[in-house]
mmCIF file of C-alpha atoms in Angstrom:
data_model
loop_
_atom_site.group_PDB
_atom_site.id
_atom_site.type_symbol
_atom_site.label_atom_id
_atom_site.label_comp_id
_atom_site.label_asym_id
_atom_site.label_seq_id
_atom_site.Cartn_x
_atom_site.Cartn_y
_atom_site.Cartn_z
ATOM 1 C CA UNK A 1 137.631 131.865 76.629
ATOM 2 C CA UNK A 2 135.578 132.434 79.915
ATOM 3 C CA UNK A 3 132.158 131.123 80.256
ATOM 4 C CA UNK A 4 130.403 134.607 80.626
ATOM 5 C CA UNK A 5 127.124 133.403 80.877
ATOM 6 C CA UNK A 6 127.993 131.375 84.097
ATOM 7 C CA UNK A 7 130.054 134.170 85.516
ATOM 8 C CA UNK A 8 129.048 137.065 84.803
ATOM 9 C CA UNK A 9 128.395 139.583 87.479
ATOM 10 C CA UNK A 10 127.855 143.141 85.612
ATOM 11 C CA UNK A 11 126.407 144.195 82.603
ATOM 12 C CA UNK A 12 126.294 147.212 80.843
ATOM 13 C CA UNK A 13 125.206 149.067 77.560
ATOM 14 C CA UNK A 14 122.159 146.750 77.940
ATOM 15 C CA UNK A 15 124.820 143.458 77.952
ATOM 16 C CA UNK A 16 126.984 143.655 75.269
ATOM 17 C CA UNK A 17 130.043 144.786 77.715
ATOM 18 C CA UNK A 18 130.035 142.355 80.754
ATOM 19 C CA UNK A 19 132.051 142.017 84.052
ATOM 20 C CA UNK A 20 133.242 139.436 86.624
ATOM 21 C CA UNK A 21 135.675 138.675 89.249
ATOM 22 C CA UNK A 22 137.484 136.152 90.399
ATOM 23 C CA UNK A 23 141.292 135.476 92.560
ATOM 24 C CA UNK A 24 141.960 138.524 92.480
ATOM 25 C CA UNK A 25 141.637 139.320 88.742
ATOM 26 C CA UNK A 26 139.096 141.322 87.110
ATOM 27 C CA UNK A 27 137.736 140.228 83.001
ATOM 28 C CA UNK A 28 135.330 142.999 80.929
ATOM 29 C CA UNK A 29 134.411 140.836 78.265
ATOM 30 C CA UNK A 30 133.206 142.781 74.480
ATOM 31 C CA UNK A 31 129.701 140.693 74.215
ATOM 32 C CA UNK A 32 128.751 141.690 70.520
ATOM 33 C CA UNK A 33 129.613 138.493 68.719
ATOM 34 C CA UNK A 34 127.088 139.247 65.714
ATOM 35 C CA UNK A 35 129.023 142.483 64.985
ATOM 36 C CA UNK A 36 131.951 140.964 66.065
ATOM 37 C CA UNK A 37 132.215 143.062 68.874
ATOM 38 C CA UNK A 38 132.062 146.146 66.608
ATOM 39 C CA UNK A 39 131.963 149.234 69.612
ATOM 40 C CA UNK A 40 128.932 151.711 69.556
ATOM 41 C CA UNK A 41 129.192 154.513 71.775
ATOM 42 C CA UNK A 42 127.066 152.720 74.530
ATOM 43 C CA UNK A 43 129.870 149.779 74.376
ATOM 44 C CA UNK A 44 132.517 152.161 74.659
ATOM 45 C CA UNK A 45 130.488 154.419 77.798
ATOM 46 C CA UNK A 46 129.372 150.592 79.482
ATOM 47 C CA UNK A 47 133.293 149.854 78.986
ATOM 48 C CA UNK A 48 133.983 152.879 81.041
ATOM 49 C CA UNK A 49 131.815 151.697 83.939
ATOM 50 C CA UNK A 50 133.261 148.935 84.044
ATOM 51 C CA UNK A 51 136.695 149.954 84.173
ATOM 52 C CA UNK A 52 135.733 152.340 86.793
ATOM 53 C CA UNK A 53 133.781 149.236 89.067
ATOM 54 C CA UNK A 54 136.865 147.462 88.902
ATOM 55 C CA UNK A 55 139.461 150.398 89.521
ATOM 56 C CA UNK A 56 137.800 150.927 92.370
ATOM 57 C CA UNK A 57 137.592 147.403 93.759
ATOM 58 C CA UNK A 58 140.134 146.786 95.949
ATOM 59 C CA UNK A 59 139.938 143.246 95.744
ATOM 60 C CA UNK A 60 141.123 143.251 92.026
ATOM 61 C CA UNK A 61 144.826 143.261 90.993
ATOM 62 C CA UNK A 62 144.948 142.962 87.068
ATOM 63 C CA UNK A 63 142.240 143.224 84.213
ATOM 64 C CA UNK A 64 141.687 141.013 81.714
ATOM 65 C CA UNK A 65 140.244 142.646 78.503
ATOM 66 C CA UNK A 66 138.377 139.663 76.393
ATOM 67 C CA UNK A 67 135.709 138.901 73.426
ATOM 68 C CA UNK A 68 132.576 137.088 73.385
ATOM 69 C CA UNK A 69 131.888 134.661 70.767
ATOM 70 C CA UNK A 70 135.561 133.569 69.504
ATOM 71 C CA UNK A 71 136.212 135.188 66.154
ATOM 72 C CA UNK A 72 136.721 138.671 67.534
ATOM 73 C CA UNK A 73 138.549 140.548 70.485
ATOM 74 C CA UNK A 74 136.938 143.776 68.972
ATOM 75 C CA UNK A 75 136.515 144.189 65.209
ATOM 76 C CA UNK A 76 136.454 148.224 65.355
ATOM 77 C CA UNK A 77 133.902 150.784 65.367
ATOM 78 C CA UNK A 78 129.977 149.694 64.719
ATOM 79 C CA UNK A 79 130.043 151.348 61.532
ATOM 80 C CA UNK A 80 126.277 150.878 61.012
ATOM 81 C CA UNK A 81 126.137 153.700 63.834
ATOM 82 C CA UNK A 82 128.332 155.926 61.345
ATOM 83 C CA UNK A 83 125.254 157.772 59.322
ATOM 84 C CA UNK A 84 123.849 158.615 62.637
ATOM 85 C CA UNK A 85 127.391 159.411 64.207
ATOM 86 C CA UNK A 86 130.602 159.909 62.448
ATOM 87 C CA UNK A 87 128.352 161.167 59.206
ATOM 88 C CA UNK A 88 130.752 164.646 58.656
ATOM 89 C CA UNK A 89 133.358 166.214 60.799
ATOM 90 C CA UNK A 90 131.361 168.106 63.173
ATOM 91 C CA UNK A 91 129.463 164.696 64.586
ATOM 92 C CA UNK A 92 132.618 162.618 64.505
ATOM 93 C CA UNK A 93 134.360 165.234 66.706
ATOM 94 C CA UNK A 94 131.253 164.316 69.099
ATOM 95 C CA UNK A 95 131.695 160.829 68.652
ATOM 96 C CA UNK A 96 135.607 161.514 69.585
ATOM 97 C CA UNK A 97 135.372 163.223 72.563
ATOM 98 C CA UNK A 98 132.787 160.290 74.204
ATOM 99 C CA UNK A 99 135.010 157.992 73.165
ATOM 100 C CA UNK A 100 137.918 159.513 74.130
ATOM 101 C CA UNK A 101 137.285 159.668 77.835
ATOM 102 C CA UNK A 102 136.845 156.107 78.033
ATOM 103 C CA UNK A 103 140.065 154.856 76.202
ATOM 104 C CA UNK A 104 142.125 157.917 78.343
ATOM 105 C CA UNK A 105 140.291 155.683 81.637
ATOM 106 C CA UNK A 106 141.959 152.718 80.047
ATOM 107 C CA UNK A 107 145.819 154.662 79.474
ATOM 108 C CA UNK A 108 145.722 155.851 82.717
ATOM 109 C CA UNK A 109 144.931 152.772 84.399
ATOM 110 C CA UNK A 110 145.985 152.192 87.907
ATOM 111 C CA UNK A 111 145.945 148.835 87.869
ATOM 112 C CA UNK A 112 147.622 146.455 85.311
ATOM 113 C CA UNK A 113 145.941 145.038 82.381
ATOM 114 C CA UNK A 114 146.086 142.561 79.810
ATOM 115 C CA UNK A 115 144.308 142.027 76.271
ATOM 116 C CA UNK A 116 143.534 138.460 75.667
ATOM 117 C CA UNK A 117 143.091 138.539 71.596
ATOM 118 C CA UNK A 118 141.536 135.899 69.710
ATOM 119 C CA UNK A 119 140.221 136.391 65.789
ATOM 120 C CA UNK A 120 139.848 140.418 64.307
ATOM 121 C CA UNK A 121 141.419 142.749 66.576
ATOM 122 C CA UNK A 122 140.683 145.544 64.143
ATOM 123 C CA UNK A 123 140.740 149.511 64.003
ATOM 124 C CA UNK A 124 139.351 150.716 67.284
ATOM 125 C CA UNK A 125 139.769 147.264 68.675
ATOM 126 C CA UNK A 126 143.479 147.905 68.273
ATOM 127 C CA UNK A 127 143.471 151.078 70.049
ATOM 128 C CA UNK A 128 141.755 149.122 73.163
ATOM 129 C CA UNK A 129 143.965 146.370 72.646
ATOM 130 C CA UNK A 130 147.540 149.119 72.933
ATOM 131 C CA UNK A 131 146.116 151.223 75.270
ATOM 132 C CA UNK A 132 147.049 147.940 77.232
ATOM 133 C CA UNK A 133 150.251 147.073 78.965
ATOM 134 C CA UNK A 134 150.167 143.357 77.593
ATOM 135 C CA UNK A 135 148.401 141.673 74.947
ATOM 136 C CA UNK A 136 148.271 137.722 74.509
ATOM 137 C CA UNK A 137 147.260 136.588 70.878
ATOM 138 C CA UNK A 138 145.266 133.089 69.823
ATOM 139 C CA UNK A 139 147.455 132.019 66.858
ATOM 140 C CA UNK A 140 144.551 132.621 64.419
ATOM 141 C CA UNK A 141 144.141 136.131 65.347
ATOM 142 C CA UNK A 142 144.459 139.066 62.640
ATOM 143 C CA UNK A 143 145.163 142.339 63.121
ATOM 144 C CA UNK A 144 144.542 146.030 61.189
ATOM 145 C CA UNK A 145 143.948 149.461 60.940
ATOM 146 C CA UNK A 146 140.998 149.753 57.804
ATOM 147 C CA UNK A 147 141.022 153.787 58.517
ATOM 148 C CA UNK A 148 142.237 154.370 54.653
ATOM 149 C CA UNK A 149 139.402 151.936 53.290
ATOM 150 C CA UNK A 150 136.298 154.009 55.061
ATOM 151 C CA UNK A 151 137.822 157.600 53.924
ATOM 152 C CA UNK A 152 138.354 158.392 58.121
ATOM 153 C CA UNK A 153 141.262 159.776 59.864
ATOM 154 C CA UNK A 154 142.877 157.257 62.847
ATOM 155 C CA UNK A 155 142.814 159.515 66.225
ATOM 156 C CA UNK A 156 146.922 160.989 67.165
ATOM 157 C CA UNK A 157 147.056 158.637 70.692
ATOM 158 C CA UNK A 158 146.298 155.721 68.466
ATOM 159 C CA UNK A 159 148.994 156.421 66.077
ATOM 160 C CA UNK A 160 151.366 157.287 69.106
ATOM 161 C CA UNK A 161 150.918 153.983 70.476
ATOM 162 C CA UNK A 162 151.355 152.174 67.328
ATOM 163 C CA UNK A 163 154.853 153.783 66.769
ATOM 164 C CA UNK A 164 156.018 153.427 69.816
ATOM 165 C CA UNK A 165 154.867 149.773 69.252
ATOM 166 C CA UNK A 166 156.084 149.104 65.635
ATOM 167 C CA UNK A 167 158.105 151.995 65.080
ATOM 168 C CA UNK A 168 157.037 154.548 62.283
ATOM 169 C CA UNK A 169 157.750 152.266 58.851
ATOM 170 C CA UNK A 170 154.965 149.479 60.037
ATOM 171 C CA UNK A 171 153.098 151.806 61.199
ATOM 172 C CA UNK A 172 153.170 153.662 57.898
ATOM 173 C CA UNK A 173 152.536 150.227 56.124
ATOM 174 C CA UNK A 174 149.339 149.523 58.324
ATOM 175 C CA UNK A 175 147.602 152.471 57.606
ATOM 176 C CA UNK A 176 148.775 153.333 54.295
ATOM 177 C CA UNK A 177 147.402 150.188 52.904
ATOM 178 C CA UNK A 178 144.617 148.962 55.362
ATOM 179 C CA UNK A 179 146.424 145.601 55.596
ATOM 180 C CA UNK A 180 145.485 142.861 58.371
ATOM 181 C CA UNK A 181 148.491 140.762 59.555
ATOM 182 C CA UNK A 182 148.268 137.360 61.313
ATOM 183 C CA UNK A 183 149.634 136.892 64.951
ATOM 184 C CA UNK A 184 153.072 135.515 63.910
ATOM 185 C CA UNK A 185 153.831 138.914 61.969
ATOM 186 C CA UNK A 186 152.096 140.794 65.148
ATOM 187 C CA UNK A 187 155.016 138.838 67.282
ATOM 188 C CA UNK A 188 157.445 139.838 65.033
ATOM 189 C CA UNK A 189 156.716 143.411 64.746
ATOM 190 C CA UNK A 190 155.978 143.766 68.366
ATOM 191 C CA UNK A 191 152.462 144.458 68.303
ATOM 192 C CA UNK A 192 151.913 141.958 70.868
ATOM 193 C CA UNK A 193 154.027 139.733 73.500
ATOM 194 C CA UNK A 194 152.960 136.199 73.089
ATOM 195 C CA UNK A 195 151.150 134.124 70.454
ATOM 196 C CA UNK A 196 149.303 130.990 71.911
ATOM 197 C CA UNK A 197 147.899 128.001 70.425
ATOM 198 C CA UNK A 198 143.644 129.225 70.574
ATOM 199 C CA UNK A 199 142.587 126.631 72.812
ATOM 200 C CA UNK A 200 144.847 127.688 75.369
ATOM 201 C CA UNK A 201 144.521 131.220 75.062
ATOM 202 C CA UNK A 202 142.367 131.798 77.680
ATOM 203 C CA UNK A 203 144.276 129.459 80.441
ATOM 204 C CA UNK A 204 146.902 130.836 79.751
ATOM 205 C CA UNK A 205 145.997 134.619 79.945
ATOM 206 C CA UNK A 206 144.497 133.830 83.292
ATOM 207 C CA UNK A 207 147.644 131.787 84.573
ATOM 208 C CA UNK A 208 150.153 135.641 83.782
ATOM 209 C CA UNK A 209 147.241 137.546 85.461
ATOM 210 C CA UNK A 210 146.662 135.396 88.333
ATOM 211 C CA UNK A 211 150.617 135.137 88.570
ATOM 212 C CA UNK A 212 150.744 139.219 88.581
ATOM 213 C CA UNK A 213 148.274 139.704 90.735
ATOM 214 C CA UNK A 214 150.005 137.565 93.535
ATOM 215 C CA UNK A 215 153.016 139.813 93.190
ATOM 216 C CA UNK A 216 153.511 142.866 95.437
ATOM 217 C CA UNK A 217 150.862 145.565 93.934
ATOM 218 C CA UNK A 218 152.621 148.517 95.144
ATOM 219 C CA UNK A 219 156.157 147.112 93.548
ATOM 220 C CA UNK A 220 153.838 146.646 90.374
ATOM 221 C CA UNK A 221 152.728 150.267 90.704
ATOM 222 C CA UNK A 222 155.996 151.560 90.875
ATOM 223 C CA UNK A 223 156.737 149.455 87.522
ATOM 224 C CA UNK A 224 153.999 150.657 85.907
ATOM 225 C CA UNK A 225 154.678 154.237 86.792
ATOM 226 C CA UNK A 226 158.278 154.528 86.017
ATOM 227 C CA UNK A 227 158.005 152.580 82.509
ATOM 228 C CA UNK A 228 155.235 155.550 81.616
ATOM 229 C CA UNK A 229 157.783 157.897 82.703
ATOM 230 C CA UNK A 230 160.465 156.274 80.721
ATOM 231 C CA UNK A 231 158.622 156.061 77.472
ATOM 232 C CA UNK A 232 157.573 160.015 77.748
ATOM 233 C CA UNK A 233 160.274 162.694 75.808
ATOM 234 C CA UNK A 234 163.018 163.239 78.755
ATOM 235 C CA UNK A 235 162.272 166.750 79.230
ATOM 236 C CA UNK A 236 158.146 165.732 80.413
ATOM 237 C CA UNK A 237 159.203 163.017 83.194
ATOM 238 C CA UNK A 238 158.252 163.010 86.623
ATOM 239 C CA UNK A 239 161.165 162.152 88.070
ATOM 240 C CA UNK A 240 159.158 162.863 91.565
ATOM 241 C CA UNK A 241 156.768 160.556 91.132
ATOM 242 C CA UNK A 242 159.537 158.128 89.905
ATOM 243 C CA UNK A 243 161.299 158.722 93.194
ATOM 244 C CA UNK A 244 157.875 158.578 95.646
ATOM 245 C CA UNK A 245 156.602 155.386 94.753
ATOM 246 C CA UNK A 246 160.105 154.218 95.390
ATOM 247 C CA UNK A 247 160.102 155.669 98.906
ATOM 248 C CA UNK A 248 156.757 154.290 99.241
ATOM 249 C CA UNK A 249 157.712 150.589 98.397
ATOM 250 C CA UNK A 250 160.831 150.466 100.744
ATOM 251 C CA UNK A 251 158.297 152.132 103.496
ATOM 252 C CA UNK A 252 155.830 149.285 102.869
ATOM 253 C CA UNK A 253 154.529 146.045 105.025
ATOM 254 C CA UNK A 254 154.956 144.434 101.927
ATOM 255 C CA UNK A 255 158.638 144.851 101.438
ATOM 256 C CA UNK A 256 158.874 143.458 105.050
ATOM 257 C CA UNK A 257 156.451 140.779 104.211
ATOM 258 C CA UNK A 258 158.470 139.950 100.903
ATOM 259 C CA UNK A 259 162.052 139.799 103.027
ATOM 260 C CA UNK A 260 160.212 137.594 105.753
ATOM 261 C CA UNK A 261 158.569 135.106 103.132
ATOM 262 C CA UNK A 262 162.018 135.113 101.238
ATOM 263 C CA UNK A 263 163.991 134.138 104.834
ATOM 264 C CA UNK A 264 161.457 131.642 105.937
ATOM 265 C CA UNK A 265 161.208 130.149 102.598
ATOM 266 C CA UNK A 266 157.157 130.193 102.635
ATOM 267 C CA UNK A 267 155.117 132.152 100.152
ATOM 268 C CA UNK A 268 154.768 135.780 100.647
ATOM 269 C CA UNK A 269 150.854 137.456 101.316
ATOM 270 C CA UNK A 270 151.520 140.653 99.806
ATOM 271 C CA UNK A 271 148.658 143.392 101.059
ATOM 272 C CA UNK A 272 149.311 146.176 98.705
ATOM 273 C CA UNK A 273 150.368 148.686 101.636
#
């Protein structure tokens, strides 16, 4: 995993969410190793800024998503905060809606982004973790909804992303029983796209991001948009949008760029325009 104290160039919700830079790609790292990266509702506001910094930094391509510490991507909610915050339904409907805006910042996400799991991706932690559109597993990581074990309901988007993951009879399994499952069963099921041994977890994650984020951005945003599309019921597509990013591609000084590099057999510099 990265060595945030050496790179770190943001911090927020007084540290425990961090962010840095570097070749284009952008890493928030969780930073709450003694809770196992357990998310209060600062994390989850700090996570929002930082999505936002690098959103809007046009020098980053992809976003690596990470935890501190190495025996947890993000173990779920802080559930010491619960008395305080999820104690009955009105102040977990509270607790929702701050939440919510920061995980709809993370489905929306113009840029592409990648979860780099290693140890307890767990309950919220796997909402972060499908919310994006690739997740990389350690081989010792271990996965799990607990909702039915603490009495609490999991939120509808989470549930729609785990079907549409694991179809409906895993995702039935998960949360009727509150079972964790290892990274090979994760593979298996489709929960995530590539297991990898832990010590090259992190190398690796960077090598696909740095590899993405040398690609033509505008060809990845057309990807991006059109697989949304694809995945929505047929009569709620945007076949418009589908069809301008298109025009915008073919339009592009990339697409020239990308023909010249192909004809001169050199490397293409994509711009993003």
């Amino acid at each position: 995993m990265p060595d945030i104290s050496s790179t770190t160039e943001a911090a927020y919700a007084d540290g425990k969410i961090l962010k840095h830079t570097t070749s284009g790609v952008g890493v928030i790292t969780f930073n709450n190793p003694d809770k196992r990266n357990a998310m209060s509702l600062e994390m989850w506001e700090g996570f929002g800024e930082a999505l936002t910094s690098l959103r809007d930094d046009q020098t980053v391509r992809v976003v690596i998503l990470s935890g501190a510490g190495g025996k947890a991507f993000v173990s779920g909610a802080d559930i010491s905060q619960f008395e305080k915050t999820r104690h009955n339904a009105a102040a977990s409907e509270e607790y929702a809606k701050r939440s919510a805006a920061q995980r709809a910042l993370l489905a929306d996400y113009p840029k592409p982004t990648i979860a780099c799991i290693q140890g307890f991706c767990l309950g919220g932690g796997m909402q972060v973790a499908m919310l994006t559109d690739i997740r990389i597993a350690a081989h010792g990581s271990q996965f799990g909804i607990p909702a039915a074990k603490l009495g609490i309901a999991y939120g509808y988007d989470g549930l729609r992303h785990l079907v549409s993951l694991v179809g409906p009879s895993w995702a039935r399994l998960l949360m009727y029983t509150g079972m964790r499952i290892d990274s090979a069963e994760a593979l298996r099921i489709g929960l995530v796209e590539r297991v990898i041994p832990d010590d090259q977890l992190w190398g690796e994650t960077m090598a696909i991001a740095q590899g993405i984020s040398e690609n033509a951005p505008l060809a990845i945003k057309a990807a991006k948009i059109t697989i949304a599309q694809v995945l929505k019921d047929e009569s709620q597509r945007d076949m418009e949008a589908i069809k301008a990013i298109g025009n915008v591609c073919m339009d592009s000084a990339d697409f020239r760029e990308g023909r010249q590099a192909f004809m001169e057999k050199r490397k293409p510099q994509f711009q993003g325009r």
